[in-house]
Every structure is written in C-alpha cells, then in structure tokens.
mmCIF file with all atom_site columns, C-alpha atoms in Angstrom:
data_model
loop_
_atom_site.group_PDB
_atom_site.id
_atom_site.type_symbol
_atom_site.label_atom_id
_atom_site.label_alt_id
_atom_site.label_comp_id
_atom_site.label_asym_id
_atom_site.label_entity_id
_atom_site.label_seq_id
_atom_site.pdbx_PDB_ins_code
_atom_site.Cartn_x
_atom_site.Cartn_y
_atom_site.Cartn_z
_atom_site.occupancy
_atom_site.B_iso_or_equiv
_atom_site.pdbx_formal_charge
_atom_site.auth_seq_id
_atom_site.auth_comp_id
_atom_site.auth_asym_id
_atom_site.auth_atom_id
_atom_site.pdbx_PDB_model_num
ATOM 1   C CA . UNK U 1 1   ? -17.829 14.341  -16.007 1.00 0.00 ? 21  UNK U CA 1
ATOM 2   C CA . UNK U 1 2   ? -18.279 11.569  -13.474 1.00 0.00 ? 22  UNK U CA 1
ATOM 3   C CA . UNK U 1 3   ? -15.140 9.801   -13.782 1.00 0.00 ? 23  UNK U CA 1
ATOM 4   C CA . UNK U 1 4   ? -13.209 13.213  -13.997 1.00 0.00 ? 24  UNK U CA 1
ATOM 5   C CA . UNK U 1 5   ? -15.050 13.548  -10.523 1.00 0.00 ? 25  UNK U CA 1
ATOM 6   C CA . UNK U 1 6   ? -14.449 10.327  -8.924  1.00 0.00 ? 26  UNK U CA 1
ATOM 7   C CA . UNK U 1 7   ? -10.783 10.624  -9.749  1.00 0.00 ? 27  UNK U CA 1
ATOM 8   C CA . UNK U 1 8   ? -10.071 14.075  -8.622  1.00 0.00 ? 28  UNK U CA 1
ATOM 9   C CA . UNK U 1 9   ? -11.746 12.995  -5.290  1.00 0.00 ? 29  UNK U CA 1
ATOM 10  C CA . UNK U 1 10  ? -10.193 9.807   -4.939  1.00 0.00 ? 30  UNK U CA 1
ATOM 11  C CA . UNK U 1 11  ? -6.579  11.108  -5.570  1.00 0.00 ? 31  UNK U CA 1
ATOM 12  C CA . UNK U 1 12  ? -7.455  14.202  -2.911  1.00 0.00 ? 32  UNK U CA 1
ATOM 13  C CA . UNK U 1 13  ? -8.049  10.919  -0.346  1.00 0.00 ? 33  UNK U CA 1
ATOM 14  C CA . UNK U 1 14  ? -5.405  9.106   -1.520  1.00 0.00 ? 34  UNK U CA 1
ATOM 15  C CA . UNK U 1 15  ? -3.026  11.878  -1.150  1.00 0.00 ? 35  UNK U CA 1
ATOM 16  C CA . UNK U 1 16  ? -3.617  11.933  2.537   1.00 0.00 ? 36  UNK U CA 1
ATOM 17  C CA . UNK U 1 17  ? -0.201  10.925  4.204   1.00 0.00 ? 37  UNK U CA 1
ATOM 18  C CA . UNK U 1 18  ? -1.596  9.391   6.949   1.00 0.00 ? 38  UNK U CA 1
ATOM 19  C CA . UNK U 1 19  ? 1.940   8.413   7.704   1.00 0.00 ? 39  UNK U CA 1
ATOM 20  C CA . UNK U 1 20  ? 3.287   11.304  8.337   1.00 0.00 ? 40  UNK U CA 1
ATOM 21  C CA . UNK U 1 21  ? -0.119  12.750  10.253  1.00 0.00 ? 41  UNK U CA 1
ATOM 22  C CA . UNK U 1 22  ? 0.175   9.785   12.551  1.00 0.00 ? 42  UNK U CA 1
ATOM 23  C CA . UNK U 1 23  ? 4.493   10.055  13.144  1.00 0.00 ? 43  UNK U CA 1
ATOM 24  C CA . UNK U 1 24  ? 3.991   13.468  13.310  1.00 0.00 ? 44  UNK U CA 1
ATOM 25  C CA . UNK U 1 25  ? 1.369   14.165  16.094  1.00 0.00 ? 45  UNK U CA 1
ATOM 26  C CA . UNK U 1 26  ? 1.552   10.916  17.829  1.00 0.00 ? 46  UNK U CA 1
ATOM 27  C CA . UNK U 1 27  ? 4.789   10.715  18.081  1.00 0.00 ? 47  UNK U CA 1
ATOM 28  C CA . UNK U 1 28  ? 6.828   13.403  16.973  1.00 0.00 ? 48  UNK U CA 1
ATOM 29  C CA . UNK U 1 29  ? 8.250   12.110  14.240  1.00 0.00 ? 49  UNK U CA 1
ATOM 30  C CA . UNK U 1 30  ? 9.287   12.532  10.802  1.00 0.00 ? 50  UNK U CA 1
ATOM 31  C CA . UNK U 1 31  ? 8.861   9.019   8.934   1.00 0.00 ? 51  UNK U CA 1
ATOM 32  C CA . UNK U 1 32  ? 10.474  10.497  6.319   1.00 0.00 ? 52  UNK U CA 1
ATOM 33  C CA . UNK U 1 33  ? 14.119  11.032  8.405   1.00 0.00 ? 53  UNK U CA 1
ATOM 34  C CA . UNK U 1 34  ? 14.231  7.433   9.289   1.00 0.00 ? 54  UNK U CA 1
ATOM 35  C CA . UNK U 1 35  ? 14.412  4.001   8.194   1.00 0.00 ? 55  UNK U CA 1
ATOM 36  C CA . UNK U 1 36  ? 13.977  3.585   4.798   1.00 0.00 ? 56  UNK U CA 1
ATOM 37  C CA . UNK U 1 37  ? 12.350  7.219   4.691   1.00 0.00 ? 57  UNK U CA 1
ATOM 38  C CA . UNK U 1 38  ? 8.988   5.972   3.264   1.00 0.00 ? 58  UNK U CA 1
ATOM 39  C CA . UNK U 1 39  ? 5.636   6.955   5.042   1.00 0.00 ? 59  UNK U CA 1
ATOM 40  C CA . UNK U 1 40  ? 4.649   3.453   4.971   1.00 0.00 ? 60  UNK U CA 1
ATOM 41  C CA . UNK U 1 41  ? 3.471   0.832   7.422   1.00 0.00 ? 61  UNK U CA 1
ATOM 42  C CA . UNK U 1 42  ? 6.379   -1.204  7.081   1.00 0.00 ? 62  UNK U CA 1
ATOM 43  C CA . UNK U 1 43  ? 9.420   1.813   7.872   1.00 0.00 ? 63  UNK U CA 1
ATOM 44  C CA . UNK U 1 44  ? 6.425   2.439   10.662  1.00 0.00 ? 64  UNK U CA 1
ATOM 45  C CA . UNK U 1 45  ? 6.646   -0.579  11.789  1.00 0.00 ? 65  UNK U CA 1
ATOM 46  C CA . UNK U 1 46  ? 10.798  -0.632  11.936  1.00 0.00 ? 66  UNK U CA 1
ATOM 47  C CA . UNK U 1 47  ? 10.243  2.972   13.501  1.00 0.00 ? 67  UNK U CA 1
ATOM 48  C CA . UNK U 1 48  ? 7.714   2.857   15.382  1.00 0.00 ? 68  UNK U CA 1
ATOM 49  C CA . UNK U 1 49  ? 6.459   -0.177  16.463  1.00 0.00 ? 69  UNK U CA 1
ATOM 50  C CA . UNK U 1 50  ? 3.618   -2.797  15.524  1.00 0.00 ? 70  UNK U CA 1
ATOM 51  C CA . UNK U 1 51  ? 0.636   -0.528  16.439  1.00 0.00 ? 71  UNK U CA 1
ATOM 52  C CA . UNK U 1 52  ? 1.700   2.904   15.069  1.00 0.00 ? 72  UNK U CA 1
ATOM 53  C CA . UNK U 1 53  ? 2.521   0.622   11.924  1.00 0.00 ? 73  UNK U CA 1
ATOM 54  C CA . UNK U 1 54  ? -1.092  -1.053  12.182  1.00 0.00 ? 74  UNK U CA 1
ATOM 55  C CA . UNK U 1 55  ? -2.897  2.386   12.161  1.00 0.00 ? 75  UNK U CA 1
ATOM 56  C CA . UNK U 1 56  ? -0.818  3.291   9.171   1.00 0.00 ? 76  UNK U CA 1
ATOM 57  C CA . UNK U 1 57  ? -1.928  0.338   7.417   1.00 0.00 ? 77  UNK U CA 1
ATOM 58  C CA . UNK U 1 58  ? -5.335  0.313   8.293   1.00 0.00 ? 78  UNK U CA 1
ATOM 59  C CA . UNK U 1 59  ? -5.918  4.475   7.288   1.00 0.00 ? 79  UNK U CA 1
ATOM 60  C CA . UNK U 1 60  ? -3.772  3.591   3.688   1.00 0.00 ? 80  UNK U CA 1
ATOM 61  C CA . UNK U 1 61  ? -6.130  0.696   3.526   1.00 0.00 ? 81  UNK U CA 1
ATOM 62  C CA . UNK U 1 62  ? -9.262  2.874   3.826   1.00 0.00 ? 82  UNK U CA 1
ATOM 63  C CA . UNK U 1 63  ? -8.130  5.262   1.337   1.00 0.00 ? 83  UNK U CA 1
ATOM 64  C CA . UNK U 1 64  ? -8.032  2.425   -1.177  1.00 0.00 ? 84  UNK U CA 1
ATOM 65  C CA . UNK U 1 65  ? -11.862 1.574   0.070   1.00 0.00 ? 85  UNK U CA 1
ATOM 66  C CA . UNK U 1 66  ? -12.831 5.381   -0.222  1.00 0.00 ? 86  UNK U CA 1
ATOM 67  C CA . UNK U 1 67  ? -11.498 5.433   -3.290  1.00 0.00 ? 87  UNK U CA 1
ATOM 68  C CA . UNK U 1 68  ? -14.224 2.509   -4.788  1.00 0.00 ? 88  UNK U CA 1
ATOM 69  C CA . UNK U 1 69  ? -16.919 4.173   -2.651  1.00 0.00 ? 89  UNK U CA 1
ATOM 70  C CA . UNK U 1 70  ? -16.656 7.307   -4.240  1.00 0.00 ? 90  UNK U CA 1
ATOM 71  C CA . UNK U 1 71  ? -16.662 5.260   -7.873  1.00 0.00 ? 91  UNK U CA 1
ATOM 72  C CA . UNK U 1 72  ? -20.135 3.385   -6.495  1.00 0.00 ? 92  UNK U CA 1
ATOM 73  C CA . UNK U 1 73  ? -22.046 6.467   -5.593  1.00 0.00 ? 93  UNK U CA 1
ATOM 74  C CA . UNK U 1 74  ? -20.844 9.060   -8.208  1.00 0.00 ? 94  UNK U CA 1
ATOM 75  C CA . UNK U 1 75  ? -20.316 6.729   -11.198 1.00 0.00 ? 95  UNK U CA 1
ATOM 76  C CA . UNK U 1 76  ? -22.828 3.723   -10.164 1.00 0.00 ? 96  UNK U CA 1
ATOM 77  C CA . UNK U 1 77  ? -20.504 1.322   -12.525 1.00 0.00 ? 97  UNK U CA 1
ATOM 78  C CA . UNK U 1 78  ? -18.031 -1.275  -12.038 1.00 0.00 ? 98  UNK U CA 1
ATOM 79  C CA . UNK U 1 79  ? -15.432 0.909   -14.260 1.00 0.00 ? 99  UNK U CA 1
ATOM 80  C CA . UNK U 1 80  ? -16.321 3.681   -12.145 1.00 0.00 ? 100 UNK U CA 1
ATOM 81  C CA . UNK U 1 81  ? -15.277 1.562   -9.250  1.00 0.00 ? 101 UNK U CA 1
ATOM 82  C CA . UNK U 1 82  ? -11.757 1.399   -10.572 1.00 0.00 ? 102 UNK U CA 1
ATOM 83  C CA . UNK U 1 83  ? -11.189 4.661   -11.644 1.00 0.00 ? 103 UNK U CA 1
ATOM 84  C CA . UNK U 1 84  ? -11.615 5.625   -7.912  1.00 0.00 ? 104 UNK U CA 1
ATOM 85  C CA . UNK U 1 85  ? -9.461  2.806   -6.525  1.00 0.00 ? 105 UNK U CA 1
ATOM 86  C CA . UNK U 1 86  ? -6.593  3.647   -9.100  1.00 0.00 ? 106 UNK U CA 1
ATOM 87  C CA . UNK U 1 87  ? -7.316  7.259   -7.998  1.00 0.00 ? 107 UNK U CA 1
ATOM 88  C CA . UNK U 1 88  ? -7.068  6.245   -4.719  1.00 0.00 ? 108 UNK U CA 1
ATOM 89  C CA . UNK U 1 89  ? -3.778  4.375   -5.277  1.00 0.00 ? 109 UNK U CA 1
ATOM 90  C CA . UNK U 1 90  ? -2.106  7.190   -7.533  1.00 0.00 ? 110 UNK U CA 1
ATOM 91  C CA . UNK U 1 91  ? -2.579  10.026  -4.972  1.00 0.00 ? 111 UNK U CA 1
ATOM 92  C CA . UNK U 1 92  ? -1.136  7.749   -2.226  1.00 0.00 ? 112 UNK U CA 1
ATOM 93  C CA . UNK U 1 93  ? 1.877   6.862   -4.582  1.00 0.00 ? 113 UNK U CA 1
ATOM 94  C CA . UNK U 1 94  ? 2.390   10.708  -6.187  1.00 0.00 ? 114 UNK U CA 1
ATOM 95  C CA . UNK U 1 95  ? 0.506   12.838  -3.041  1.00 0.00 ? 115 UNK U CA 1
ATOM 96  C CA . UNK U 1 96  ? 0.144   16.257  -3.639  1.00 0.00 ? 116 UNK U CA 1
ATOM 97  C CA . UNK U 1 97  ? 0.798   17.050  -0.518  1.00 0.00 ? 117 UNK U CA 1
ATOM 98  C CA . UNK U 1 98  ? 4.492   15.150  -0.196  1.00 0.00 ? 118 UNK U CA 1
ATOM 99  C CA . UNK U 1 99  ? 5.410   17.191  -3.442  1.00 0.00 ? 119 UNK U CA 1
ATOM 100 C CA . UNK U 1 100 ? 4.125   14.102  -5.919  1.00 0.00 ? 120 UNK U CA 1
ATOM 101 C CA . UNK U 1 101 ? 6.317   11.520  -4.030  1.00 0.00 ? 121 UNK U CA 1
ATOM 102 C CA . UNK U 1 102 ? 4.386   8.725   -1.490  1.00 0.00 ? 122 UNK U CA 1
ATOM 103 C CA . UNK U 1 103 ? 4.470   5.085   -1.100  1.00 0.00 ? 123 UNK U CA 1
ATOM 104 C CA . UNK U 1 104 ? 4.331   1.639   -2.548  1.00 0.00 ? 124 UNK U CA 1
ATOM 105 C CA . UNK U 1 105 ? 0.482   1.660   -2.662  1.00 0.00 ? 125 UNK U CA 1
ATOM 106 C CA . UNK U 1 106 ? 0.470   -1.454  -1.204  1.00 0.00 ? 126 UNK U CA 1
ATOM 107 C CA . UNK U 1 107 ? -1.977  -0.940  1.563   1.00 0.00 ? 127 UNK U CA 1
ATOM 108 C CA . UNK U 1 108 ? -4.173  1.055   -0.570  1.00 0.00 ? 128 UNK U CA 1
ATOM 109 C CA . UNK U 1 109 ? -4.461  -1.308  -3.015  1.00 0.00 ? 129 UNK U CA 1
ATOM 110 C CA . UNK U 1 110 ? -5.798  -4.005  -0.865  1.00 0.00 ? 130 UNK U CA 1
ATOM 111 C CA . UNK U 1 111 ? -8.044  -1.536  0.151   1.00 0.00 ? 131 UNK U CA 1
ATOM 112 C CA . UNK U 1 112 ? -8.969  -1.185  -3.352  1.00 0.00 ? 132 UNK U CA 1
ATOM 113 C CA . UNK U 1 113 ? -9.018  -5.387  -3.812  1.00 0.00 ? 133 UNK U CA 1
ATOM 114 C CA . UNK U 1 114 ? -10.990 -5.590  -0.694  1.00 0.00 ? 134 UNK U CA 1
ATOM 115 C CA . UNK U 1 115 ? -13.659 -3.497  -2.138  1.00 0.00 ? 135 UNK U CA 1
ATOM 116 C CA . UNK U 1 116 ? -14.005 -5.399  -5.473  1.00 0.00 ? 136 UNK U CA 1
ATOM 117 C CA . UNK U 1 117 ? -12.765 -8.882  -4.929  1.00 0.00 ? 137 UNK U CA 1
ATOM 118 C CA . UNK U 1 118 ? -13.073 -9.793  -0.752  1.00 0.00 ? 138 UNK U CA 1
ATOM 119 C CA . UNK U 1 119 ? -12.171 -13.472 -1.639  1.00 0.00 ? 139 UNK U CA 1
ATOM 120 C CA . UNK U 1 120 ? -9.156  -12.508 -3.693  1.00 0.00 ? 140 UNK U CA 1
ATOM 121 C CA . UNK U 1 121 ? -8.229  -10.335 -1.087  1.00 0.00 ? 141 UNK U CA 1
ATOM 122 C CA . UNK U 1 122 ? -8.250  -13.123 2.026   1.00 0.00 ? 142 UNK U CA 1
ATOM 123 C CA . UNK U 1 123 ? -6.077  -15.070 -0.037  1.00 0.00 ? 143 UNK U CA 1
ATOM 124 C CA . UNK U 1 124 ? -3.328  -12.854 -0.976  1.00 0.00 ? 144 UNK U CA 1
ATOM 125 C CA . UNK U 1 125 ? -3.441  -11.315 2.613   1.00 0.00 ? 145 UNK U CA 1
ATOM 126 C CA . UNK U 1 126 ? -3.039  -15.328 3.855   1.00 0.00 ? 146 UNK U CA 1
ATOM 127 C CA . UNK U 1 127 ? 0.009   -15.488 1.544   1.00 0.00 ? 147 UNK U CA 1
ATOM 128 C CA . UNK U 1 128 ? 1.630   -12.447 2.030   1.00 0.00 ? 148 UNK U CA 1
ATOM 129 C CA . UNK U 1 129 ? 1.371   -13.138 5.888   1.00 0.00 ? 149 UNK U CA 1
ATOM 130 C CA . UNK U 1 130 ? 2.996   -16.587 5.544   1.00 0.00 ? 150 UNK U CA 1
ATOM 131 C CA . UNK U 1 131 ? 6.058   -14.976 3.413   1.00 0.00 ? 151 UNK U CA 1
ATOM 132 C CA . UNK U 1 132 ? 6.512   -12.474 6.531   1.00 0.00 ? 152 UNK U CA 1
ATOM 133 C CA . UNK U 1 133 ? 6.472   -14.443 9.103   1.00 0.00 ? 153 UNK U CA 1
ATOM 134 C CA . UNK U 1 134 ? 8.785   -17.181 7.035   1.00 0.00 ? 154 UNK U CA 1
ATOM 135 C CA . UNK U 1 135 ? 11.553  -14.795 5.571   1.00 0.00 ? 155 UNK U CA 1
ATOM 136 C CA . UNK U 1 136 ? 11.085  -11.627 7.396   1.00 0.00 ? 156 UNK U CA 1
ATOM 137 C CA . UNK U 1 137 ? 10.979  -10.128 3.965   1.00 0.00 ? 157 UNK U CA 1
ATOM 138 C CA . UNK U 1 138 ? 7.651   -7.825  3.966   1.00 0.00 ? 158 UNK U CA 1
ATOM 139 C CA . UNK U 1 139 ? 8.855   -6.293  0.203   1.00 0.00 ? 159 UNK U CA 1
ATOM 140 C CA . UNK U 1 140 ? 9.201   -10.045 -1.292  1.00 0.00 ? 160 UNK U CA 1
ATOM 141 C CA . UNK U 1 141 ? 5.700   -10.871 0.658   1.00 0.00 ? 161 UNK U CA 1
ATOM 142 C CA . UNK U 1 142 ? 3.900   -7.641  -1.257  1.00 0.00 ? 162 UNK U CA 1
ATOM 143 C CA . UNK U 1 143 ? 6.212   -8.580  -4.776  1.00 0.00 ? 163 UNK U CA 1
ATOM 144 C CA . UNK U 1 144 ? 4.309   -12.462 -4.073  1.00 0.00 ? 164 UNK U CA 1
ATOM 145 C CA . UNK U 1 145 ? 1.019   -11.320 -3.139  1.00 0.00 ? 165 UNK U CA 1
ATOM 146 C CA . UNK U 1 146 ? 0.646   -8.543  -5.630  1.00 0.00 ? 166 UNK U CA 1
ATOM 147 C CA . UNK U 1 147 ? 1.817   -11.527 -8.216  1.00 0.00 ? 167 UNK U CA 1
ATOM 148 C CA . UNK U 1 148 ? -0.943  -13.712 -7.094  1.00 0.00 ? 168 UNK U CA 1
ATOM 149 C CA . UNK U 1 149 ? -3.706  -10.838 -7.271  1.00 0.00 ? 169 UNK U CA 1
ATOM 150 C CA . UNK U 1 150 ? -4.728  -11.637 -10.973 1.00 0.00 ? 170 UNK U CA 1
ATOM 151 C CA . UNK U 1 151 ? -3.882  -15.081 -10.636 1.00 0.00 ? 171 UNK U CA 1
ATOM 152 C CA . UNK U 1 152 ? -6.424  -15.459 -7.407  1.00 0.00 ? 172 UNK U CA 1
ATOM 153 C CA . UNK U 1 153 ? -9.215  -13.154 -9.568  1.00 0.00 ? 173 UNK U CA 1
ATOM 154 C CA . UNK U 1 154 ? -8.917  -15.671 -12.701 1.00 0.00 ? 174 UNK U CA 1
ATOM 155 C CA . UNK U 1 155 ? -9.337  -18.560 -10.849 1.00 0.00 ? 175 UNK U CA 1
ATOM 156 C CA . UNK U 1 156 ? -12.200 -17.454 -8.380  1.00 0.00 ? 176 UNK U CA 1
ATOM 157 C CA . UNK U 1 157 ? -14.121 -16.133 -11.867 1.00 0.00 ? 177 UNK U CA 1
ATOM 158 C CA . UNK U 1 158 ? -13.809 -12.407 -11.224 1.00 0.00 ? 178 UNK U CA 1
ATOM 159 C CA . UNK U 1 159 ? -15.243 -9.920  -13.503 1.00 0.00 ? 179 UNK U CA 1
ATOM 160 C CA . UNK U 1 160 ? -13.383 -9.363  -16.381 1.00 0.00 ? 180 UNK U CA 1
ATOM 161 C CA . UNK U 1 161 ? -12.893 -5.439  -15.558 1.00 0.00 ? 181 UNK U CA 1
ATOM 162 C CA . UNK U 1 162 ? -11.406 -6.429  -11.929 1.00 0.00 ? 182 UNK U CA 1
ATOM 163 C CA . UNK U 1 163 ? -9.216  -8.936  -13.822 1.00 0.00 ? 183 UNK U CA 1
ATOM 164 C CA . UNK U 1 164 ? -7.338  -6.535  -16.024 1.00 0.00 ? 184 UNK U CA 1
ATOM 165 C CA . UNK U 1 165 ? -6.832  -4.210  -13.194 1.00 0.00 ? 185 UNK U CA 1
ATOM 166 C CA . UNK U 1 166 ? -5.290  -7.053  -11.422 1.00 0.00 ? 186 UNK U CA 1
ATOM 167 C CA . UNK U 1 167 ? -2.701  -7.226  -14.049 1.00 0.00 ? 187 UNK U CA 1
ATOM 168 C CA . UNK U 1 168 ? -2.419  -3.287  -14.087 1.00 0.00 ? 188 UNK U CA 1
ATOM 169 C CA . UNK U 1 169 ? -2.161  -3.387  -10.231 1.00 0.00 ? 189 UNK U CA 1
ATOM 170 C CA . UNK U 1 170 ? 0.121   -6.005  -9.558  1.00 0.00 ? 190 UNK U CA 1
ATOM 171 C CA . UNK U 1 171 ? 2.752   -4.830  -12.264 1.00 0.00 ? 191 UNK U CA 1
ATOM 172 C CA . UNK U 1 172 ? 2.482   -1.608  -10.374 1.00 0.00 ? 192 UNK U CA 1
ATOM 173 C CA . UNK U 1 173 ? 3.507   -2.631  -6.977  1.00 0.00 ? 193 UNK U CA 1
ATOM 174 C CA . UNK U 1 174 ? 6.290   -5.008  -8.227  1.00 0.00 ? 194 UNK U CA 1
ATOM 175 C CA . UNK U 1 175 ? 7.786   -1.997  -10.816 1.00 0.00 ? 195 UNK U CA 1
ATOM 176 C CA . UNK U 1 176 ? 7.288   0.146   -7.328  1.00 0.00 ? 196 UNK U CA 1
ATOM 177 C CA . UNK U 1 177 ? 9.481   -2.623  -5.574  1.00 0.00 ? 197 UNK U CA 1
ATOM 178 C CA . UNK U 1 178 ? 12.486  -2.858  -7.956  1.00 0.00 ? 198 UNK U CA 1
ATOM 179 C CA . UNK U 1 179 ? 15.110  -1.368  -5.826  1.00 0.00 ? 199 UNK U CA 1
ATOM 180 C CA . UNK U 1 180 ? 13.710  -4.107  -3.088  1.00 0.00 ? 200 UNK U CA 1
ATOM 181 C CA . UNK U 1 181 ? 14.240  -7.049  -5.762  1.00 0.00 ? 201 UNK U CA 1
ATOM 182 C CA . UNK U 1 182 ? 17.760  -5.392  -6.607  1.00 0.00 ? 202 UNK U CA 1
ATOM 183 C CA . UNK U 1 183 ? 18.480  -5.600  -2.621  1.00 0.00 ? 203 UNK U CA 1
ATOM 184 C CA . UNK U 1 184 ? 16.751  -9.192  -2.611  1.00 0.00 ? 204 UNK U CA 1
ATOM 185 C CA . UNK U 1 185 ? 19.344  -10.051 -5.748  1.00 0.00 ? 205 UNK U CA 1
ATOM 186 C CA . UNK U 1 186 ? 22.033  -8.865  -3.860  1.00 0.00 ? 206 UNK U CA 1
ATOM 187 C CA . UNK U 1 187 ? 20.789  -10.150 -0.518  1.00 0.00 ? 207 UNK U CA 1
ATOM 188 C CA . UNK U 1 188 ? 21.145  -6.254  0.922   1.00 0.00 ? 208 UNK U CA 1
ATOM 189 C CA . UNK U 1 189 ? 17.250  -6.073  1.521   1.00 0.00 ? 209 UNK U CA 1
ATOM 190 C CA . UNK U 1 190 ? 17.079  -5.292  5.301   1.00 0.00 ? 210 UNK U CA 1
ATOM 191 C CA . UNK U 1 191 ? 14.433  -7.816  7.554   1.00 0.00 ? 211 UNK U CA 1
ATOM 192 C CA . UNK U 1 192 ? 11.250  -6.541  9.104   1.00 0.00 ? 212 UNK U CA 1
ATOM 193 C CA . UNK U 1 193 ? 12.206  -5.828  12.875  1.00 0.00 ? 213 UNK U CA 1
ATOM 194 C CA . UNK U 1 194 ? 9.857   -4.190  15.368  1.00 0.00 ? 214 UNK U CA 1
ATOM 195 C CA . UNK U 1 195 ? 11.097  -0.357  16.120  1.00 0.00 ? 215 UNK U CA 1
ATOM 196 C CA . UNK U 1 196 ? 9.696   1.781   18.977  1.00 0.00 ? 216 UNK U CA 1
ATOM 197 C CA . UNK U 1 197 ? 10.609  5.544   20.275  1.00 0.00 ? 217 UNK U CA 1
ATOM 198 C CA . UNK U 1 198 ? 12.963  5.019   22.943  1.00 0.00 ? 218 UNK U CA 1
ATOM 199 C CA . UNK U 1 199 ? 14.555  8.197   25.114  1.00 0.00 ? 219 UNK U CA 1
ATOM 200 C CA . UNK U 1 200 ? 16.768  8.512   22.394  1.00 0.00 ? 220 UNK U CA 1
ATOM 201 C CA . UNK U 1 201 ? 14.695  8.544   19.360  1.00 0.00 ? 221 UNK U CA 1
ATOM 202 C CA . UNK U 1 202 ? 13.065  6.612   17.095  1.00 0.00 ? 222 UNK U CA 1
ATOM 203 C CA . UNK U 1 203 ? 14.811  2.598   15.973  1.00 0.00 ? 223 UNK U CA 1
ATOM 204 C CA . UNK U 1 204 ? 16.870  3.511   12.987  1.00 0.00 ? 224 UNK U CA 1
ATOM 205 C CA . UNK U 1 205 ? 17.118  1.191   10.855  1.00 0.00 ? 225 UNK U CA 1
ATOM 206 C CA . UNK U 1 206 ? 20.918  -0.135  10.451  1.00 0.00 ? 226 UNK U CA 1
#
C-alpha cells in the first residue's frame, strides 16, 4: 500500500505543469502555441528568455526531488525512493492535467538523480553544460548526459538499485528525444537561442 501511495502522490507532483503556470501568469503566455510547443525549459528559454526558462527548470527539477522525498518518508526504502522519482518523472511526461501529454522529463529526472546520486549528478550536469555551450544543441547535451547517467553511477560504485534505474532512465529520455536525433541526422534540429516577450509577442522560433 506504500508504494501504491508514493506513486499516486508523486505523479499528482509531477503532473504539475509548472510551465505553463509560469507562461501563463507571468507572462501571458501559452508555451504550448510557440516554439517547439513543449512546456519545457528549453522552448522557455527560446520563448521566453534565460530566467523564465531557469524557474521552469528549477520547479521541474523539484518535482523530481519531491518525488524521492515522498519515497523516503512513506516507504523508508531505497526502492521506495525510485518508485517516487519515476512517479515523479511519469506525471511530468503524461500530466493529467495536459490531457496525459508533458515533457522530456529531463529536468525532473535530475531532480530525481540529484536526490539519489549528487556526485553522478555534478558530472552529467558538467557535461551536458559543456555540449550547450559547444554546439548550441541542448537535445544532443540531454541525449549525452542522460547516456552518461549509468555510466557515471557504475563507476562512482552506486547502489545497485540506482544503477538499473540509470539504465531505465537514460533509455527514457533518449527514446523521448528521437524526433531530436532524426533532426540531428538530418541536421534540421534548431540551436538554443535566447527568446524574450517583445511588444509583439513572444520569440517564435523560426
């Protein structure tokens, strides 16, 4: 009954489009009629701008955090842990709210990483920084990092539980990015640019 618990709750959090709340009454704007249409930091970044995009990322994050939290104090176990944080990262991927549709669960899985493997979690932020400000490219920077998440947990001796869900995790975010490696392929996939609300509206992305 605790694990039914912890993942009802964390999927409730999770499903919180903080995207949307923050375009919405910040700004008056629909993320999801711009850009690339997704709630996420990034198309709130292009959008938006860097700090509308940075609260975005940091409230996805949390979710991810809540998520493990919940796990710790209802369950009390490691596997309890991750059944929040996928809980976490399934409601912000299929939110009830948006109709079952969301984002990458990017942010909300380094939330969850945070939570369960800080170390890991400095080093694939380090890379997936490097591969943004070198290509420009934040999808190939997530498809990298999210890569190097079990790699990064076998090497620093994580526990064997937060190893598999590395796996789990990181084949999630790079099956979530296959359009993005289709546009990489094809060299289509649009560059990270700074957006802002302007008299005219919101940067749309070209």
């Amino acid at each position: 009954m605790e694990y039914v618990l912890v993942i009802a709750a964390s999927y409730l959090i999770g499903s919180i489009p903080n995207g949307l709340i923050i375009g919405r009454n910040f700004y008056n704007i629909d993320l999801r009629q711009f850009g690339s249409k997704n709630i996420g930091a990034t198309n709130a970044y292009r959008t938006l701008g860097p700090w509308p995009a940075f609260w975005v990322f940091l409230t996805d994050a949390l979710k991810g955090v809540a998520g493990v939290l919940i796990g710790q104090y209802l369950g009390g176990t490691a596997l309890a842990e991750l059944a929040g944080g996928i809980g976490a990262i399934t409601g912000h991927n299929w939110s009830v709210f948006l109709n079952f549709k969301g984002g990458r669960g990017v942010a909300t899985g380094l939330g969850v990483i945070a939570m369960i493997a800080p170390k890991v979690t400095l080093v694939v932020f380090a890379v997936w920084a490097a591969i943004v400000y070198l290509t420009r490219y934040v999808s190939l920077a997530s498809i990298v990092a999210a890569a190097l998440v079990p790699i990064s947990m076998w090497l620093l001796n994580a526990r064997q539980e937060f190893f598999y869900f590395g796996i789990l995790a990181a084949l999630f975010v790079i099956i979530r990015h296959r359009p993005n490696i289709e546009r990489l392929l094809k060299g289509e996939e649009p560059k990270i640019r700074a957006g802002g609300k302007t008299a005219s509206g919101p940067t749309k992305e070209k």
